[in-house]
Short mmCIF file of C-alpha atoms in Angstrom, two decimals:
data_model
loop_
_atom_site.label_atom_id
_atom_site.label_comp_id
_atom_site.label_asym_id
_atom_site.label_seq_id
_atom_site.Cartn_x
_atom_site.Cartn_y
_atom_site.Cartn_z
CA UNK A 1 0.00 0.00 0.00
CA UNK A 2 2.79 2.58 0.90
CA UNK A 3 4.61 1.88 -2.53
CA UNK A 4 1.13 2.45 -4.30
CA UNK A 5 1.05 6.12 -2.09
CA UNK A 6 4.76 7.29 -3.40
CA UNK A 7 4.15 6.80 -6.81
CA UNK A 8 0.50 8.50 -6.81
CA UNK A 9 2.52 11.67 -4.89
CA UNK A 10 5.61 11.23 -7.31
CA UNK A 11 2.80 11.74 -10.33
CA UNK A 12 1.02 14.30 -8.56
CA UNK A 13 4.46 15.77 -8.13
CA UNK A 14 5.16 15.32 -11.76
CA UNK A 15 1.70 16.86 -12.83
CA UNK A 16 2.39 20.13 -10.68
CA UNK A 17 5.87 20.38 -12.66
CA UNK A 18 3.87 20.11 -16.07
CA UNK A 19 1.44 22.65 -15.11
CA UNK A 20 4.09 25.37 -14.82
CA UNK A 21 5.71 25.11 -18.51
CA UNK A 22 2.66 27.86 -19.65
CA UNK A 23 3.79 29.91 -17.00
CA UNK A 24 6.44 33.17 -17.88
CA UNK A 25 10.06 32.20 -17.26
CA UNK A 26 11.24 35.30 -14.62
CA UNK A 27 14.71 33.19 -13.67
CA UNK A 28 17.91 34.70 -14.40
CA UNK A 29 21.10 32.95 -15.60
CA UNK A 30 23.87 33.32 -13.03
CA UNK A 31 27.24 31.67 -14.43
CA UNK A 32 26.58 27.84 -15.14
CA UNK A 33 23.05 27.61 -13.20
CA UNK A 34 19.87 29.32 -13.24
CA UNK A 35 18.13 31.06 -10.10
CA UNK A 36 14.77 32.47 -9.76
CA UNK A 37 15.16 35.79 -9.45
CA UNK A 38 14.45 37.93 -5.65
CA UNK A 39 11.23 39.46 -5.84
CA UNK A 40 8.99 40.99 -3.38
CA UNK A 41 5.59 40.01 -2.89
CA UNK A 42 2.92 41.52 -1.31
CA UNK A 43 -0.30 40.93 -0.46
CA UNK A 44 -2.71 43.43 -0.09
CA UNK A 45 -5.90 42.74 1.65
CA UNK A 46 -9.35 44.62 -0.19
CA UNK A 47 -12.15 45.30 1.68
CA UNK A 48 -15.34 43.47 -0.08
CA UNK A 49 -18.78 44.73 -0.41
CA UNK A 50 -21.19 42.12 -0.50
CA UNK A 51 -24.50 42.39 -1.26
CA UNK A 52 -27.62 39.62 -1.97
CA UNK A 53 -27.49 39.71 -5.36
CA UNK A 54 -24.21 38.58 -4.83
CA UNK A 55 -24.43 34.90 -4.16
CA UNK A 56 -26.36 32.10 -5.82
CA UNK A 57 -28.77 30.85 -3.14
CA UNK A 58 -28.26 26.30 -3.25
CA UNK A 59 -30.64 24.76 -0.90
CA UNK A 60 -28.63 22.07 1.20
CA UNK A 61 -29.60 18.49 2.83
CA UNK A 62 -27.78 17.60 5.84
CA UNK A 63 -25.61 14.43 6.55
CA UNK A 64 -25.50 12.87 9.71
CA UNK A 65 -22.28 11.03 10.84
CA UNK A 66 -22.74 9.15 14.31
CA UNK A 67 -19.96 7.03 14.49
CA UNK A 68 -16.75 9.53 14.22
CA UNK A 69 -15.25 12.12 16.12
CA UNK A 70 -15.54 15.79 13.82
CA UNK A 71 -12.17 17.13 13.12
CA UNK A 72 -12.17 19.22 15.26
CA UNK A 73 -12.89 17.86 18.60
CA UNK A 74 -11.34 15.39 21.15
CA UNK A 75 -12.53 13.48 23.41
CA UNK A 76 -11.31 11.42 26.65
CA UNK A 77 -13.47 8.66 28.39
CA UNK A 78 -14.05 9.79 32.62
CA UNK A 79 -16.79 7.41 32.96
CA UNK A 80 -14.34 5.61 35.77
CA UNK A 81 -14.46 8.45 37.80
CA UNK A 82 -16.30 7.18 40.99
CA UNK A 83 -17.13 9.19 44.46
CA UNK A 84 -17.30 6.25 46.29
CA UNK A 85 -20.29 5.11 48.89
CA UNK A 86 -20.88 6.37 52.24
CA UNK A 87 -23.48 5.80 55.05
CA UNK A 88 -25.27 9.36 55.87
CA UNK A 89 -25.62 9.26 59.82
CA UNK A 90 -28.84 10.35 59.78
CA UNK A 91 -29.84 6.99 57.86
CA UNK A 92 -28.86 5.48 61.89
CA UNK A 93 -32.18 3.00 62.36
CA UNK A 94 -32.62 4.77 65.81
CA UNK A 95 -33.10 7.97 64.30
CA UNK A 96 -33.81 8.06 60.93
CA UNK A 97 -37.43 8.23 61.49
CA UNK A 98 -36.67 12.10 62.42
CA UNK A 99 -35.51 12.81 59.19
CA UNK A 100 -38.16 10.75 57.08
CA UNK A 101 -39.12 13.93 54.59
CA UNK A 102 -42.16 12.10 53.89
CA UNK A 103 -43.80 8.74 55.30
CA UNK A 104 -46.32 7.39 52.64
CA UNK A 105 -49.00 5.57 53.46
CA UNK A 106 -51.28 3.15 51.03
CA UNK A 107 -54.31 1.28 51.39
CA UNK A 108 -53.05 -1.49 49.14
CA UNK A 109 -51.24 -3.58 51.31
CA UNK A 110 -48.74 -5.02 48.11
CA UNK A 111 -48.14 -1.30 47.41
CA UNK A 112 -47.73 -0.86 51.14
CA UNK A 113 -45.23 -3.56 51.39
CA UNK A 114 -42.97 -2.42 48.62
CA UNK A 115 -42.78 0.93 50.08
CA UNK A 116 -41.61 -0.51 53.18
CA UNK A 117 -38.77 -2.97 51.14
CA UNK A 118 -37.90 0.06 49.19
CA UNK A 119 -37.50 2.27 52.65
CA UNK A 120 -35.73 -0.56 54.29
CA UNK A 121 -33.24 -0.80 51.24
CA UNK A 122 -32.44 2.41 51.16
CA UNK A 123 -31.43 3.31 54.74
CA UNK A 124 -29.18 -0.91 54.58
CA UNK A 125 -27.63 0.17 51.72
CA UNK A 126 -24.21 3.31 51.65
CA UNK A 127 -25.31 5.83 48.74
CA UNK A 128 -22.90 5.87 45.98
CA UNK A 129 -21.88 9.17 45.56
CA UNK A 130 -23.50 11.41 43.09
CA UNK A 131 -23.27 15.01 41.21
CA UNK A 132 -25.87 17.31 42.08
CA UNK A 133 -23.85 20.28 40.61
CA UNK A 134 -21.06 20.83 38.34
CA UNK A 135 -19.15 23.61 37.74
CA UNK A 136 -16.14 24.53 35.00
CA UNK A 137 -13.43 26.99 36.23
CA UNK A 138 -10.00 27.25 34.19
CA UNK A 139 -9.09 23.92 33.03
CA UNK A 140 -10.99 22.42 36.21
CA UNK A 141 -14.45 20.95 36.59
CA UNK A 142 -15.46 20.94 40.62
CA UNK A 143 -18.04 18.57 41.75
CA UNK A 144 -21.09 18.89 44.69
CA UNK A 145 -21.03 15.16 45.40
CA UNK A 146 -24.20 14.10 47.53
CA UNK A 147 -23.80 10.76 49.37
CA UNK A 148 -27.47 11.44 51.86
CA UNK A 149 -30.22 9.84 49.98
CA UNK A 150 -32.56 9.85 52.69
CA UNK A 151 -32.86 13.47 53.78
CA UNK A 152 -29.89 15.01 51.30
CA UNK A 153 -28.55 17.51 54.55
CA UNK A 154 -26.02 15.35 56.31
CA UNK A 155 -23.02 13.84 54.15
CA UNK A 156 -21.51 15.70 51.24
CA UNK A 157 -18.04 16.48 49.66
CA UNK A 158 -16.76 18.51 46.84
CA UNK A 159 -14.53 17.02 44.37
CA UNK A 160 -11.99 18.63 41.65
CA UNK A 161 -11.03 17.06 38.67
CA UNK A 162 -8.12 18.98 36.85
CA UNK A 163 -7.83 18.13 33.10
CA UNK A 164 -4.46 18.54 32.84
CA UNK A 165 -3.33 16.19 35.15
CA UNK A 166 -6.12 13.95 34.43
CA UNK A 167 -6.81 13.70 38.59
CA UNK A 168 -10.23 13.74 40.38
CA UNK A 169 -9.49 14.19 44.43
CA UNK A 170 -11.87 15.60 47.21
CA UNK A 171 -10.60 18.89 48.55
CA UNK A 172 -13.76 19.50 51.54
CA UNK A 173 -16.35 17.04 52.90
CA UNK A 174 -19.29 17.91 55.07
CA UNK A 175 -20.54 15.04 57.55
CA UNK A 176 -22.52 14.98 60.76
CA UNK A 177 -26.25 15.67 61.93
CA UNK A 178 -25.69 19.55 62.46
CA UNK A 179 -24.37 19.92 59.39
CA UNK A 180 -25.59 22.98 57.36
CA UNK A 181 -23.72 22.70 54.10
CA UNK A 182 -24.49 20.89 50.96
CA UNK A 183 -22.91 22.98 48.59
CA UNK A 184 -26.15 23.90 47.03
CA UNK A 185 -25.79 26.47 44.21
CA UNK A 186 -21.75 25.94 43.34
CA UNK A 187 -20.50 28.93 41.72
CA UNK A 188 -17.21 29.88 40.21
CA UNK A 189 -16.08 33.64 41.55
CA UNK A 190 -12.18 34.46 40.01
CA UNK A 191 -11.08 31.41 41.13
CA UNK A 192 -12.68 30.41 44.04
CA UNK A 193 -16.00 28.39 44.78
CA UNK A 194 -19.04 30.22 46.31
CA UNK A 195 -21.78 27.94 47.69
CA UNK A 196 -25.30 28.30 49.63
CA UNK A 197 -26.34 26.70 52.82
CA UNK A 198 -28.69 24.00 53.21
CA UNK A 199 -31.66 26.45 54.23
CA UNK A 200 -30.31 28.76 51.61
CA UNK A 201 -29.85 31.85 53.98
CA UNK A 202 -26.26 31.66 54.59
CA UNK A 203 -23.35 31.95 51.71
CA UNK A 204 -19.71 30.36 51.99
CA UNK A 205 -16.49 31.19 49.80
CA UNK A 206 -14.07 28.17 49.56
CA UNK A 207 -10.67 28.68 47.82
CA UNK A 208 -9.30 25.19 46.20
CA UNK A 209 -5.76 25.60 46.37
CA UNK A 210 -5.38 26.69 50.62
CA UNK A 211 -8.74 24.62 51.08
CA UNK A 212 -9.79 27.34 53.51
CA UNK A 213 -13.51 27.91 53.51
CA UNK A 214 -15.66 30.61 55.90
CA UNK A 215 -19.52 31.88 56.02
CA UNK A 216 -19.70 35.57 54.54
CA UNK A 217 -23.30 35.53 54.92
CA UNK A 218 -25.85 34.53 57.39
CA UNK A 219 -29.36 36.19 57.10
CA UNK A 220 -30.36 36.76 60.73
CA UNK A 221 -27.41 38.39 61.62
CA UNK A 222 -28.09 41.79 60.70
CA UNK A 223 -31.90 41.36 60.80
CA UNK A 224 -34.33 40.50 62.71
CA UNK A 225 -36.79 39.71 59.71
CA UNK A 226 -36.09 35.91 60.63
CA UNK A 227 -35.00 33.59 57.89
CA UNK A 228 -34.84 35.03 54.20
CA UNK A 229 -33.93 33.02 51.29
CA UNK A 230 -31.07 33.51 48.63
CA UNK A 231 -32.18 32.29 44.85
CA UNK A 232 -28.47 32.46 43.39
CA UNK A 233 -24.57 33.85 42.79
CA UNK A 234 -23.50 35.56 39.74
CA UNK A 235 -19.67 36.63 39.03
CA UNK A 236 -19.22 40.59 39.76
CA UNK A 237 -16.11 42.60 38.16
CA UNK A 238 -14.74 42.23 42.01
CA UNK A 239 -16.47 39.49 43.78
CA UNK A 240 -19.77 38.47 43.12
CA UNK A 241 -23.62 39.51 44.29
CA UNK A 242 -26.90 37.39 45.15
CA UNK A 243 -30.23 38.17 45.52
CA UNK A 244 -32.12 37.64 48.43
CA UNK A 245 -35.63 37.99 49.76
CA UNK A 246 -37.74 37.96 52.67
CA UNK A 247 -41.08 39.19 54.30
CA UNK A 248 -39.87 42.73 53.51
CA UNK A 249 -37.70 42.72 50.39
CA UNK A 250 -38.41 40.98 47.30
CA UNK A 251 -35.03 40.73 44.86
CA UNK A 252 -32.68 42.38 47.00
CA UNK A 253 -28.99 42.43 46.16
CA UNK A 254 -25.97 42.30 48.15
CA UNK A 255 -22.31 42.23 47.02
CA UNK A 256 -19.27 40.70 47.97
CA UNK A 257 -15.82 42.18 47.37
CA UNK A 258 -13.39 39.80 47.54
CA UNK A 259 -10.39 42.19 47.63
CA UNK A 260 -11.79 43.91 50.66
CA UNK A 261 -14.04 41.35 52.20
CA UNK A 262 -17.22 43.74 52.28
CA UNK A 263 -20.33 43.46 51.68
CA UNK A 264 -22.76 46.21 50.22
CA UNK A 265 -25.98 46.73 49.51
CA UNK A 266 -26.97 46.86 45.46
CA UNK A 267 -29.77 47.77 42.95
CA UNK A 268 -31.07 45.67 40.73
CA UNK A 269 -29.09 45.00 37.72
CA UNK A 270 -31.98 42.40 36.20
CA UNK A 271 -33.46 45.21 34.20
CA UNK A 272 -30.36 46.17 32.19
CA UNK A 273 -29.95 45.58 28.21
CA UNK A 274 -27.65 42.36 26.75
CA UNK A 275 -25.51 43.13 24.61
CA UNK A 276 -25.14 40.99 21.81
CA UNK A 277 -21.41 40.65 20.81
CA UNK A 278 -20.10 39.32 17.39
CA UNK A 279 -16.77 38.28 16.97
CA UNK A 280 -14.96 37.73 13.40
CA UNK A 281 -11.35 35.76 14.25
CA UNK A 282 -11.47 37.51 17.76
CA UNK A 283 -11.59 40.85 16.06
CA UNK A 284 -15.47 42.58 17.33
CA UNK A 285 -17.53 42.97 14.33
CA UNK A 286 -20.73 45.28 13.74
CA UNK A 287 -24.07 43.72 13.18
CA UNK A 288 -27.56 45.51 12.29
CA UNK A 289 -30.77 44.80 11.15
CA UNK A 290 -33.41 42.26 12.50
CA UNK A 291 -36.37 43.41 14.72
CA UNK A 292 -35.79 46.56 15.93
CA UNK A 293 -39.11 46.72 18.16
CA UNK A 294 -41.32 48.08 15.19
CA UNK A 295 -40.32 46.03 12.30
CA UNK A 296 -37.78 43.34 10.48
CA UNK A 297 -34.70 45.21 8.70
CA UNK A 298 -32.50 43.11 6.20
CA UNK A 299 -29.35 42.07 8.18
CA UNK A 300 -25.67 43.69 7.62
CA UNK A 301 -22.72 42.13 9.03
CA UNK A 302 -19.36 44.24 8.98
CA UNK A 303 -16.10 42.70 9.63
CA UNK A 304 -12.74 43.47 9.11
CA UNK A 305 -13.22 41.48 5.90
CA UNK A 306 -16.40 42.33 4.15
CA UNK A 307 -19.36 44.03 4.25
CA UNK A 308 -22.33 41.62 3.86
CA UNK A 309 -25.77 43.15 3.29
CA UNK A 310 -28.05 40.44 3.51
CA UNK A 311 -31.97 40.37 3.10
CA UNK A 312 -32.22 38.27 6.25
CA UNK A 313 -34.64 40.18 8.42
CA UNK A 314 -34.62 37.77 11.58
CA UNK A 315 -31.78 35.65 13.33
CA UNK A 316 -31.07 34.25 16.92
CA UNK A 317 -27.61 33.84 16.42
CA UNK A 318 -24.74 34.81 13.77
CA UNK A 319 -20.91 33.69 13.84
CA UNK A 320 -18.33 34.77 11.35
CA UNK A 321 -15.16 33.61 9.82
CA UNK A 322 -12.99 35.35 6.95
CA UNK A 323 -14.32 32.86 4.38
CA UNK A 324 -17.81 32.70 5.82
CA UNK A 325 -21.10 34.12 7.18
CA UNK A 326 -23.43 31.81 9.31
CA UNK A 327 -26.90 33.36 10.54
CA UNK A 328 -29.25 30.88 12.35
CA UNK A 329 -32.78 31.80 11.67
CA UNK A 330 -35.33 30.17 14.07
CA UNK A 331 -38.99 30.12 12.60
CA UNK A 332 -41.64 29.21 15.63
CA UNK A 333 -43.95 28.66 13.55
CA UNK A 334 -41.95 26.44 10.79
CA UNK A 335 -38.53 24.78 10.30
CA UNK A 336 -35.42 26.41 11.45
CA UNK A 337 -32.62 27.04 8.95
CA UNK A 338 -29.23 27.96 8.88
CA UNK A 339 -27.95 30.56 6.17
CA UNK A 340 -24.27 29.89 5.32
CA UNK A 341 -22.77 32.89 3.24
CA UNK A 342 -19.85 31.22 1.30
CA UNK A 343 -17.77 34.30 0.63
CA UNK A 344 -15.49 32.56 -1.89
CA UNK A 345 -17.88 30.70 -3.85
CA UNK A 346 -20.55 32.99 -3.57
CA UNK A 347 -23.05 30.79 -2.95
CA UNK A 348 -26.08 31.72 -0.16
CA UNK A 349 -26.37 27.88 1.74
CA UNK A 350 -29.32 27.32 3.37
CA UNK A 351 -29.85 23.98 5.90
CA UNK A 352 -32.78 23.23 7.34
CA UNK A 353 -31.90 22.16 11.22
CA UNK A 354 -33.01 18.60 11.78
CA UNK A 355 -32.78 18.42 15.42
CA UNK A 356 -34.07 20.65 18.16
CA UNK A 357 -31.21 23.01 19.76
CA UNK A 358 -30.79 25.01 22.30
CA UNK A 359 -27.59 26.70 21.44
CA UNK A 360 -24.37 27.14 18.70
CA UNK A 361 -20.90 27.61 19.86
CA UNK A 362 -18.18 28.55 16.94
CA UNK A 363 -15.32 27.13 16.43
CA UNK A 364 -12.34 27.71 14.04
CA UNK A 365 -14.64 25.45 11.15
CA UNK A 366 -17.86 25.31 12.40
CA UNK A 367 -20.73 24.85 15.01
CA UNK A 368 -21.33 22.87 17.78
CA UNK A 369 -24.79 23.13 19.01
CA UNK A 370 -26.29 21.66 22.00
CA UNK A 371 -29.82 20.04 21.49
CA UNK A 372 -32.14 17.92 23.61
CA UNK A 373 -33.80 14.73 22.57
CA UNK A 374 -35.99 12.00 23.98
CA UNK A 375 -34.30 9.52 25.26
CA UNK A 376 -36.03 6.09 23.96
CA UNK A 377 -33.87 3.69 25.19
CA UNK A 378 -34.21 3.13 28.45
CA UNK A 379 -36.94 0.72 30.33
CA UNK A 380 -38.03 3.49 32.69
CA UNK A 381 -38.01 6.42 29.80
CA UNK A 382 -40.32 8.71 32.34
CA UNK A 383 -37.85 9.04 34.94
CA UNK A 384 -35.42 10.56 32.46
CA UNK A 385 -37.03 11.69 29.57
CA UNK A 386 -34.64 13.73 27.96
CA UNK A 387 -31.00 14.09 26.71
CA UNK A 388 -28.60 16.10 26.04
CA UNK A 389 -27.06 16.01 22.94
CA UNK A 390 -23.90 17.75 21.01
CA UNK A 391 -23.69 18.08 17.25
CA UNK A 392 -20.65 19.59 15.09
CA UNK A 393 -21.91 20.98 11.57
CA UNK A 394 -20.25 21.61 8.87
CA UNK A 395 -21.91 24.85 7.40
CA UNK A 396 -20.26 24.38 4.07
CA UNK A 397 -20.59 20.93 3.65
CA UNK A 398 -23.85 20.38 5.35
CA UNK A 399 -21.99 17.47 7.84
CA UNK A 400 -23.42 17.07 10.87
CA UNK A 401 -21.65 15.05 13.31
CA UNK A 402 -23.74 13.79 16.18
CA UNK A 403 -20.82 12.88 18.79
CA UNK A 404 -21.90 13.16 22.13
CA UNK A 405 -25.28 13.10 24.82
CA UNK A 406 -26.12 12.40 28.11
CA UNK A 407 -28.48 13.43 31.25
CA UNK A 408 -26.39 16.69 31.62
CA UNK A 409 -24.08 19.02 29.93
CA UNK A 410 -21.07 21.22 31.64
CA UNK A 411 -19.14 23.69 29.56
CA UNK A 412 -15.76 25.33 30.64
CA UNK A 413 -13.38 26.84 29.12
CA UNK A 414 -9.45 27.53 30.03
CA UNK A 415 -7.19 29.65 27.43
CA UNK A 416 -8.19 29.10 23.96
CA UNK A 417 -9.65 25.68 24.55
CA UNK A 418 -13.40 24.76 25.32
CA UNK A 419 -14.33 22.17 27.45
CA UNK A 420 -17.67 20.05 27.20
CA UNK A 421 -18.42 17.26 29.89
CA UNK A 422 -21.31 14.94 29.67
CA UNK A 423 -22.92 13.01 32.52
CA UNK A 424 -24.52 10.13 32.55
CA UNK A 425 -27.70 8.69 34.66
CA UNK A 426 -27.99 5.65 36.42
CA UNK A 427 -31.09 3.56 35.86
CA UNK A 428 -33.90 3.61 38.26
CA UNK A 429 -35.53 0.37 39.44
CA UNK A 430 -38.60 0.83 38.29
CA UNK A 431 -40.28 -1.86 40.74
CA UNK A 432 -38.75 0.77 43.64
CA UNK A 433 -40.93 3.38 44.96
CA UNK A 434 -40.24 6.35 45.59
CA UNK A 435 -38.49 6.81 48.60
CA UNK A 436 -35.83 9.49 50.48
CA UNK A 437 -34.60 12.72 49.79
CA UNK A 438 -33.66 11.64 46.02
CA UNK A 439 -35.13 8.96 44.35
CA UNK A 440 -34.27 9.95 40.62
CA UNK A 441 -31.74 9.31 38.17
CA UNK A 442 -27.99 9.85 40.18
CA UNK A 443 -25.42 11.51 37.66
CA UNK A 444 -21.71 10.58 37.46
CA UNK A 445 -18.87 12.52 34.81
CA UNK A 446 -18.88 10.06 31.49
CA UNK A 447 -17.42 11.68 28.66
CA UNK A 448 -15.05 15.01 27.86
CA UNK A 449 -14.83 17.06 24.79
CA UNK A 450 -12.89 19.72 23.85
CA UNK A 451 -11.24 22.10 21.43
CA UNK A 452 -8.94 24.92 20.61
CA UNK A 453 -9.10 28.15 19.22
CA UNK A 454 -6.78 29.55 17.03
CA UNK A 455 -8.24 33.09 17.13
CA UNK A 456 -9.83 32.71 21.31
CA UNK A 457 -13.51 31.93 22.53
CA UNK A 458 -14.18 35.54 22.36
CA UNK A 459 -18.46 35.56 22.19
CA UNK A 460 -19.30 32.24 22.98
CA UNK A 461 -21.65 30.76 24.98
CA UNK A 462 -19.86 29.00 27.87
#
């Protein structure tokens, strides 16, 4: 086979020679040999205006590739990544009845009876430990690992699992009756880990590399309004802020600065605009038309480039290259299509999307999109109905790859390189009622993507 591939290149080689005869001779002679003589090229770079009119428009069918990897992506299996099992003390036969959330009760005495195997299972058996949130911080995906599946309050840990050294350890565990930590909303905050308390009225910081973690927050302590509840975190240019409310304030805000350890009062910042950034090979580009709260206005994308005036009057998303225009145009009441604007060939590509997404990430090539699907095969379908699923697409080529799913998604992104991690479900016994704190489908890591950037991740969704 090898001496088949050297003689196609040496005729391919010979070809390429053959093809230059036509071309005008510019060597000079220099004594007994002949040189090509120094010249200077240059290249210089035009601006193009594009308009419509300009392109041939080819409607496109899709191909879809499940069993291959798209060129761009790569992949490493983490489905051996286990937590371990533990015995929550609250699950303690003398006690346990204090934490029972619920205690059913049936007439039918069969139904009755495998409540009371189910109950008695759970509280023999330790819980294999299981993700109840994931988070993606610089090359490093951190794990709330729940291991009570009676009441879910008494035996947690939080796990790290670096990329680059391929290592998944526990860096804090939580374990004991009067415990009040769960790690319920993990958030990522400039390197450290923010985190709610079990009742949700008291906030914790954690930093993973001195493994020091301390309450910031405890509603009660500056009021006496009794217990309010916080709904989330969100990153802030110095810390981060969360909202709060109780019987007298409804979405109140407080910040955190982590450089000073303060906290402050805030407004509301719900209200304010998104802006929608466009990025052409990490340069920002300049995008108008669309609904502009009166009416649709044909779409104009301006890079450093090109100048595309298109008669696209509605999009969702748009991602550019220097050879190519891509404008996702969801209908809701009809198929959804993506417009590929193939600046060399001229031609106006339009795909109809065959699978329901939820969002497009660009890469150096193409798209990945995220999309959700039903998932069929397994025996107890209704206690996990749907999926998660990753696609690449080839805008020019109309490729879809479909490469990856499971019960959750977790993107992350460190450098130039995005990260996507899939989890997987366990299945539930569908003879076992319902029984404990959580009785659904337990999620472990499974599978990793990722890829790299030449020009950054500048504008996309991670």
């Amino acid at each position: 086979m090898k001496k088949y591939i050297v003689l196609f290149s040496a005729v391919l080689l010979f070809g390429t020679m053959c093809s230059c005869e036509d071309k005008q001779d510019v060597s000079e002679p220099v004594g007994d040999n002949t040189a090509p003589a120094a010249t200077e090229e240059t290249t210089e770079w035009t601006h193009l205006e594009l308009a419509e009119a300009d392109f041939t428009t080819v409607q496109i069918a899709s191909d879809t590739v499940t069993d291959m990897l798209p060129p761009e992506i790569q992949s490493a299996d983490l489905s051996d990544i286990s937590f371990g099992a533990r015995m929550s003390p609250c699950k303690d036969r003398d006690i346990c009845t204090d934490y029972n959330r619920w205690d059913a009760k049936y007439s039918d005495e069969d139904i009755q009876k495998r409540y009371d195997d189910s109950v008695n299972e759970l509280l023999d058996t330790p819980c294999e430990g299981f993700i109840v949130r994931s988070v993606c911080d610089d090359g490093r995906f951190y794990f709330a690992v729940q291991y009570d599946d009676w009441c879910g309050l008494h035996d947690s840990a939080l796990y790290c699992y670096d990329i680059k050294t391929d290592e998944c350890r526990e860096l804090i565990s939580h374990t004991g009756l009067d415990n009040n930590v769960s790690f319920e909303n993990l958030t990522c905050v400039h390197g450290k880990l923010a985190y709610l308390g079990n009742d949700h009225s008291s906030v914790y910081l954690f930093d993973p590399e001195s493994g020091e973690e301390k309450e910031i927050y405890a509603y009660g302590a500056d009021t006496e309004n009794g217990n309010g509840f916080i709904h989330y975190m969100i990153e802030s240019d110095k810390g981060f802020r969360f909202m709060y409310e109780d019987s007298e304030s409804i979405g109140a805000y407080k910040g955190y600065d982590m450089e000073t350890g303060e906290l402050s009062d805030q407004e509301n910042r719900d209200d304010q605009s998104y802006e929608y950034k466009v990025y052409c090979d990490g340069v920002p580009a300049e995008v108008t038309g669309g609904f502009d709260g009166e009416k649709y206005v044909p779409i104009t994308v301006e890079t450093q480039y090109y100048t595309l005036s298109s008669e696209l009057t509605d999009y969702s998303d748009i991602f550019l290259w220097r050879d190519k225009v891509c404008i996702v145009e969801v209908n809701p009441y009809g198929s959804n299509w993506l417009h590929t604007y193939d600046i060399s060939a001229h031609e106006h590509l339009k795909m109809k999307i065959g699978f329901t997404w939820m969002s497009f990430i660009k890469t150096d090539k193409g798209l990945i999109a995220t999309g959700q699907a039903t998932d069929q095969s397994r025996s107890n379908w209704y206690s996990n109905p749907f999926l998660v699923r990753l696609y690449y697409v080839d805008p020019l080529l109309g490729t879809v790859y479909r490469f990856g799913e499971g019960a959750s998604l977790i993107t992350g992104k460190s450098g130039n390189t995005a990260y996507f991690l899939t989890e997987k479900a366990d299945e539930v016994d569908k003879d076992r009622l319902s029984v404990g704190f959580y009785s659904g489908n337990k999620h472990t890591p499974d599978k990793l993507y990722w890829f790299e950037s030449m020009y950054g991740l500048d504008g996309m969704i991670l």
